[in-house]
Amino acid sequence: MTPPTRPPFRIAAAAAHFTRDLDFDLERIGVVVSHARDAGVKLLALPDGALGGYLTDLRPDDPAAVDLPPALEPNGDAVRSVIALAEEMVVCLGYCERGPGGELYNAAVALCGDGILGRHRKVHHPAGVAKLFTPGCGFTAFDTPVGRLGMLIDHDKTFPESARALALDGATTIACLSAWPTSLTNRAPRMAQDRQARLFDLYDQSRAAENQVLWLSANQSGRSGALHFLGRAKVVGPGGEILARTWSKGGLAVAEVDPCAMVDAARAVLHHLEERRPGAYS
């Protein structure tokens, strides 16, 4: 079925700092949503840990003693509060989710004033975090008022298969929600020279270009314990071009887009998904 046409609209990715204080986080989400609404934004990506913050170190000596974010219910009061703030806007954000058996997931939710639109549980956890969270089991796109959308959580984007699975499931826009810090092992004198800053940008542009999709990259900013988050939120076009960005401090990267038209134009001559040869990859 051909997706319905709609006029161009604005999308945004946020760089912002969030904490363990849920009241503070909800107030900050309200401010960011308000600024996005004033800018005419219809789709907003907030960082991972927007409710409850993220970890304070990725190399814990004792995983049992880690200061974990608050474990939230997937349909609990905090998530319902964001639904009320979102109104007509589609908002994606990350948080720590308590599973039905008490297990913890690094999770993301997409919502609007009408309720929950889609969910994702982070599949790929770096070594220092793998003992803290239960991994998710897949990648699924879903329909929203602004088109078919997929979500990833920071380390997921390191793996090309993650974004490819969402593109194959029909996502024309992918929101990657991150709490991505500077390098812990090879600190650079300036953030622009940092190895993790380079990789963060490289993955954003590569995943957008190889799948020919729109890409929203939201990230935490500021410091949390041993972690210094990069910020560097951005909107990337289906050719890998950066359409809007922030730098290390908080802010909104806003771009006006027509997702279906932009994706169709990118795939008009070279259609990466159709040109795949899966039988040759094993």
JSON list of C-alpha atoms in Angstrom, two decimals, residues 140-260:
[
{"chain": "A", "resi": 140, "resn": "THR", "atom": "CA", "xyz": [10.52, -3.78, 14.85]},
{"chain": "A", "resi": 141, "resn": "ALA", "atom": "CA", "xyz": [9.23, -0.70, 13.02]},
{"chain": "A", "resi": 142, "resn": "PHE", "atom": "CA", "xyz": [5.79, 0.73, 13.76]},
{"chain": "A", "resi": 143, "resn": "ASP", "atom": "CA", "xyz": [3.33, 3.19, 12.27]},
{"chain": "A", "resi": 144, "resn": "THR", "atom": "CA", "xyz": [2.91, 6.68, 13.71]},
{"chain": "A", "resi": 145, "resn": "PRO", "atom": "CA", "xyz": [1.10, 9.88, 12.70]},
{"chain": "A", "resi": 146, "resn": "VAL", "atom": "CA", "xyz": [4.36, 11.03, 11.07]},
{"chain": "A", "resi": 147, "resn": "GLY", "atom": "CA", "xyz": [5.15, 7.83, 9.19]},
{"chain": "A", "resi": 148, "resn": "ARG", "atom": "CA", "xyz": [6.71, 4.44, 9.83]},
{"chain": "A", "resi": 149, "resn": "LEU", "atom": "CA", "xyz": [9.35, 4.71, 12.55]},
{"chain": "A", "resi": 150, "resn": "GLY", "atom": "CA", "xyz": [12.01, 2.56, 14.19]},
{"chain": "A", "resi": 151, "resn": "MET", "atom": "CA", "xyz": [14.06, 3.09, 17.35]},
{"chain": "A", "resi": 152, "resn": "LEU", "atom": "CA", "xyz": [17.54, 2.10, 18.50]},
{"chain": "A", "resi": 153, "resn": "ILE", "atom": "CA", "xyz": [19.37, 2.73, 21.78]},
{"chain": "A", "resi": 154, "resn": "ASP", "atom": "CA", "xyz": [22.96, 3.97, 21.60]},
{"chain": "A", "resi": 155, "resn": "HIS", "atom": "CA", "xyz": [25.25, 0.86, 21.28]},
{"chain": "A", "resi": 156, "resn": "ASP", "atom": "CA", "xyz": [22.68, -0.72, 18.94]},
{"chain": "A", "resi": 157, "resn": "LYS", "atom": "CA", "xyz": [23.82, 1.63, 16.18]},
{"chain": "A", "resi": 158, "resn": "THR", "atom": "CA", "xyz": [27.34, 0.18, 16.31]},
{"chain": "A", "resi": 159, "resn": "PHE", "atom": "CA", "xyz": [25.92, -2.89, 14.53]},
{"chain": "A", "resi": 160, "resn": "PRO", "atom": "CA", "xyz": [24.76, -2.35, 10.91]},
{"chain": "A", "resi": 161, "resn": "GLU", "atom": "CA", "xyz": [22.21, -5.15, 11.19]},
{"chain": "A", "resi": 162, "resn": "SER", "atom": "CA", "xyz": [20.17, -3.18, 13.72]},
{"chain": "A", "resi": 163, "resn": "ALA", "atom": "CA", "xyz": [19.28, -0.28, 11.46]},
{"chain": "A", "resi": 164, "resn": "ARG", "atom": "CA", "xyz": [19.06, -2.59, 8.44]},
{"chain": "A", "resi": 165, "resn": "ALA", "atom": "CA", "xyz": [16.40, -4.69, 10.19]},
{"chain": "A", "resi": 166, "resn": "LEU", "atom": "CA", "xyz": [14.29, -1.58, 10.79]},
{"chain": "A", "resi": 167, "resn": "ALA", "atom": "CA", "xyz": [14.71, -0.36, 7.20]},
{"chain": "A", "resi": 168, "resn": "LEU", "atom": "CA", "xyz": [13.67, -3.79, 5.89]},
{"chain": "A", "resi": 169, "resn": "ASP", "atom": "CA", "xyz": [10.61, -3.54, 8.15]},
{"chain": "A", "resi": 170, "resn": "GLY", "atom": "CA", "xyz": [9.61, -0.36, 6.34]},
{"chain": "A", "resi": 171, "resn": "ALA", "atom": "CA", "xyz": [10.95, 2.37, 8.62]},
{"chain": "A", "resi": 172, "resn": "THR", "atom": "CA", "xyz": [11.60, 5.59, 6.68]},
{"chain": "A", "resi": 173, "resn": "THR", "atom": "CA", "xyz": [12.81, 7.31, 9.87]},
{"chain": "A", "resi": 174, "resn": "ILE", "atom": "CA", "xyz": [14.98, 5.85, 12.62]},
{"chain": "A", "resi": 175, "resn": "ALA", "atom": "CA", "xyz": [15.42, 7.53, 16.01]},
{"chain": "A", "resi": 176, "resn": "CYS", "atom": "CA", "xyz": [18.56, 6.52, 17.91]},
{"chain": "A", "resi": 177, "resn": "LEU", "atom": "CA", "xyz": [18.41, 7.54, 21.58]},
{"chain": "A", "resi": 178, "resn": "SER", "atom": "CA", "xyz": [21.79, 7.67, 23.28]},
{"chain": "A", "resi": 179, "resn": "ALA", "atom": "CA", "xyz": [23.69, 8.31, 26.47]},
{"chain": "A", "resi": 180, "resn": "TRP", "atom": "CA", "xyz": [27.01, 8.25, 24.62]},
{"chain": "A", "resi": 181, "resn": "PRO", "atom": "CA", "xyz": [30.09, 9.51, 26.49]},
{"chain": "A", "resi": 182, "resn": "THR", "atom": "CA", "xyz": [33.57, 10.55, 25.51]},
{"chain": "A", "resi": 183, "resn": "SER", "atom": "CA", "xyz": [36.22, 7.84, 25.50]},
{"chain": "A", "resi": 184, "resn": "LEU", "atom": "CA", "xyz": [37.01, 6.37, 28.92]},
{"chain": "A", "resi": 185, "resn": "THR", "atom": "CA", "xyz": [40.32, 4.84, 27.79]},
{"chain": "A", "resi": 186, "resn": "ASN", "atom": "CA", "xyz": [41.80, 7.41, 25.42]},
{"chain": "A", "resi": 187, "resn": "ARG", "atom": "CA", "xyz": [40.77, 10.88, 26.54]},
{"chain": "A", "resi": 188, "resn": "ALA", "atom": "CA", "xyz": [41.39, 13.68, 24.05]},
{"chain": "A", "resi": 189, "resn": "PRO", "atom": "CA", "xyz": [42.22, 17.27, 25.06]},
{"chain": "A", "resi": 190, "resn": "ARG", "atom": "CA", "xyz": [39.21, 18.52, 23.06]},
{"chain": "A", "resi": 191, "resn": "MET", "atom": "CA", "xyz": [35.88, 16.82, 22.53]},
{"chain": "A", "resi": 192, "resn": "ALA", "atom": "CA", "xyz": [36.11, 17.37, 18.76]},
{"chain": "A", "resi": 193, "resn": "GLN", "atom": "CA", "xyz": [39.22, 15.14, 18.78]},
{"chain": "A", "resi": 194, "resn": "ASP", "atom": "CA", "xyz": [37.68, 12.41, 20.90]},
{"chain": "A", "resi": 195, "resn": "ARG", "atom": "CA", "xyz": [37.54, 8.91, 19.41]},
{"chain": "A", "resi": 196, "resn": "GLN", "atom": "CA", "xyz": [34.00, 8.30, 20.63]},
{"chain": "A", "resi": 197, "resn": "ALA", "atom": "CA", "xyz": [32.83, 11.65, 19.21]},
{"chain": "A", "resi": 198, "resn": "ARG", "atom": "CA", "xyz": [34.19, 10.60, 15.83]},
{"chain": "A", "resi": 199, "resn": "LEU", "atom": "CA", "xyz": [32.51, 7.21, 16.01]},
{"chain": "A", "resi": 200, "resn": "PHE", "atom": "CA", "xyz": [29.21, 8.68, 17.22]},
{"chain": "A", "resi": 201, "resn": "ASP", "atom": "CA", "xyz": [28.99, 10.92, 14.16]},
{"chain": "A", "resi": 202, "resn": "LEU", "atom": "CA", "xyz": [30.33, 8.24, 11.80]},
{"chain": "A", "resi": 203, "resn": "TYR", "atom": "CA", "xyz": [27.69, 5.70, 12.82]},
{"chain": "A", "resi": 204, "resn": "ASP", "atom": "CA", "xyz": [24.89, 8.27, 12.51]},
{"chain": "A", "resi": 205, "resn": "GLN", "atom": "CA", "xyz": [25.84, 9.21, 8.97]},
{"chain": "A", "resi": 206, "resn": "SER", "atom": "CA", "xyz": [26.74, 5.69, 7.85]},
{"chain": "A", "resi": 207, "resn": "ARG", "atom": "CA", "xyz": [23.53, 4.06, 9.09]},
{"chain": "A", "resi": 208, "resn": "ALA", "atom": "CA", "xyz": [21.42, 6.75, 7.43]},
{"chain": "A", "resi": 209, "resn": "ALA", "atom": "CA", "xyz": [23.27, 6.49, 4.11]},
{"chain": "A", "resi": 210, "resn": "GLU", "atom": "CA", "xyz": [23.53, 2.71, 3.85]},
{"chain": "A", "resi": 211, "resn": "ASN", "atom": "CA", "xyz": [19.80, 2.30, 4.55]},
{"chain": "A", "resi": 212, "resn": "GLN", "atom": "CA", "xyz": [18.72, 5.52, 2.79]},
{"chain": "A", "resi": 213, "resn": "VAL", "atom": "CA", "xyz": [16.54, 6.64, 5.70]},
{"chain": "A", "resi": 214, "resn": "LEU", "atom": "CA", "xyz": [16.09, 9.75, 7.79]},
{"chain": "A", "resi": 215, "resn": "TRP", "atom": "CA", "xyz": [18.02, 9.50, 11.05]},
{"chain": "A", "resi": 216, "resn": "LEU", "atom": "CA", "xyz": [17.38, 11.26, 14.36]},
{"chain": "A", "resi": 217, "resn": "SER", "atom": "CA", "xyz": [20.26, 11.06, 16.86]},
{"chain": "A", "resi": 218, "resn": "ALA", "atom": "CA", "xyz": [19.50, 12.31, 20.38]},
{"chain": "A", "resi": 219, "resn": "ASN", "atom": "CA", "xyz": [22.10, 12.21, 23.14]},
{"chain": "A", "resi": 220, "resn": "GLN", "atom": "CA", "xyz": [22.70, 13.15, 26.74]},
{"chain": "A", "resi": 221, "resn": "SER", "atom": "CA", "xyz": [24.91, 16.14, 27.47]},
{"chain": "A", "resi": 222, "resn": "GLY", "atom": "CA", "xyz": [26.81, 17.15, 30.61]},
{"chain": "A", "resi": 223, "resn": "ARG", "atom": "CA", "xyz": [28.40, 14.86, 33.20]},
{"chain": "A", "resi": 224, "resn": "SER", "atom": "CA", "xyz": [27.24, 11.92, 35.26]},
{"chain": "A", "resi": 225, "resn": "GLY", "atom": "CA", "xyz": [29.89, 10.48, 37.57]},
{"chain": "A", "resi": 226, "resn": "ALA", "atom": "CA", "xyz": [32.80, 9.28, 35.44]},
{"chain": "A", "resi": 227, "resn": "LEU", "atom": "CA", "xyz": [30.91, 9.86, 32.20]},
{"chain": "A", "resi": 228, "resn": "HIS", "atom": "CA", "xyz": [31.09, 13.05, 30.11]},
{"chain": "A", "resi": 229, "resn": "PHE", "atom": "CA", "xyz": [28.34, 12.84, 27.53]},
{"chain": "A", "resi": 230, "resn": "LEU", "atom": "CA", "xyz": [28.94, 14.13, 24.02]},
{"chain": "A", "resi": 231, "resn": "GLY", "atom": "CA", "xyz": [25.70, 15.94, 23.18]},
{"chain": "A", "resi": 232, "resn": "ARG", "atom": "CA", "xyz": [26.07, 16.29, 19.39]},
{"chain": "A", "resi": 233, "resn": "ALA", "atom": "CA", "xyz": [22.40, 15.64, 18.56]},
{"chain": "A", "resi": 234, "resn": "LYS", "atom": "CA", "xyz": [21.64, 15.67, 14.86]},
{"chain": "A", "resi": 235, "resn": "VAL", "atom": "CA", "xyz": [19.23, 15.03, 12.00]},
{"chain": "A", "resi": 236, "resn": "VAL", "atom": "CA", "xyz": [20.77, 13.13, 9.09]},
{"chain": "A", "resi": 237, "resn": "GLY", "atom": "CA", "xyz": [19.29, 12.80, 5.61]},
{"chain": "A", "resi": 238, "resn": "PRO", "atom": "CA", "xyz": [19.05, 9.55, 3.62]},
{"chain": "A", "resi": 239, "resn": "GLY", "atom": "CA", "xyz": [22.23, 10.40, 1.74]},
{"chain": "A", "resi": 240, "resn": "GLY", "atom": "CA", "xyz": [24.22, 10.70, 4.98]},
{"chain": "A", "resi": 241, "resn": "GLU", "atom": "CA", "xyz": [24.16, 14.50, 4.95]},
{"chain": "A", "resi": 242, "resn": "ILE", "atom": "CA", "xyz": [23.75, 16.31, 8.28]},
{"chain": "A", "resi": 243, "resn": "LEU", "atom": "CA", "xyz": [20.63, 18.48, 8.01]},
{"chain": "A", "resi": 244, "resn": "ALA", "atom": "CA", "xyz": [20.82, 19.99, 11.51]},
{"chain": "A", "resi": 245, "resn": "ARG", "atom": "CA", "xyz": [22.96, 19.49, 14.59]},
{"chain": "A", "resi": 246, "resn": "THR", "atom": "CA", "xyz": [23.91, 20.68, 18.06]},
{"chain": "A", "resi": 247, "resn": "TRP", "atom": "CA", "xyz": [27.37, 20.49, 19.57]},
{"chain": "A", "resi": 248, "resn": "SER", "atom": "CA", "xyz": [28.40, 19.49, 23.10]},
{"chain": "A", "resi": 249, "resn": "LYS", "atom": "CA", "xyz": [25.91, 21.65, 24.98]},
{"chain": "A", "resi": 250, "resn": "GLY", "atom": "CA", "xyz": [22.18, 21.10, 25.20]},
{"chain": "A", "resi": 251, "resn": "GLY", "atom": "CA", "xyz": [19.90, 22.15, 22.37]},
{"chain": "A", "resi": 252, "resn": "LEU", "atom": "CA", "xyz": [17.61, 21.05, 19.58]},
{"chain": "A", "resi": 253, "resn": "ALA", "atom": "CA", "xyz": [18.64, 20.01, 16.07]},
{"chain": "A", "resi": 254, "resn": "VAL", "atom": "CA", "xyz": [15.59, 20.88, 13.93]},
{"chain": "A", "resi": 255, "resn": "ALA", "atom": "CA", "xyz": [15.07, 20.11, 10.24]},
{"chain": "A", "resi": 256, "resn": "GLU", "atom": "CA", "xyz": [12.09, 20.34, 7.89]},
{"chain": "A", "resi": 257, "resn": "VAL", "atom": "CA", "xyz": [11.62, 17.06, 6.06]},
{"chain": "A", "resi": 258, "resn": "ASP", "atom": "CA", "xyz": [9.37, 15.09, 3.75]},
{"chain": "A", "resi": 259, "resn": "PRO", "atom": "CA", "xyz": [10.41, 11.55, 4.72]},
{"chain": "A", "resi": 260, "resn": "CYS", "atom": "CA", "xyz": [8.71, 9.59, 1.92]}
]
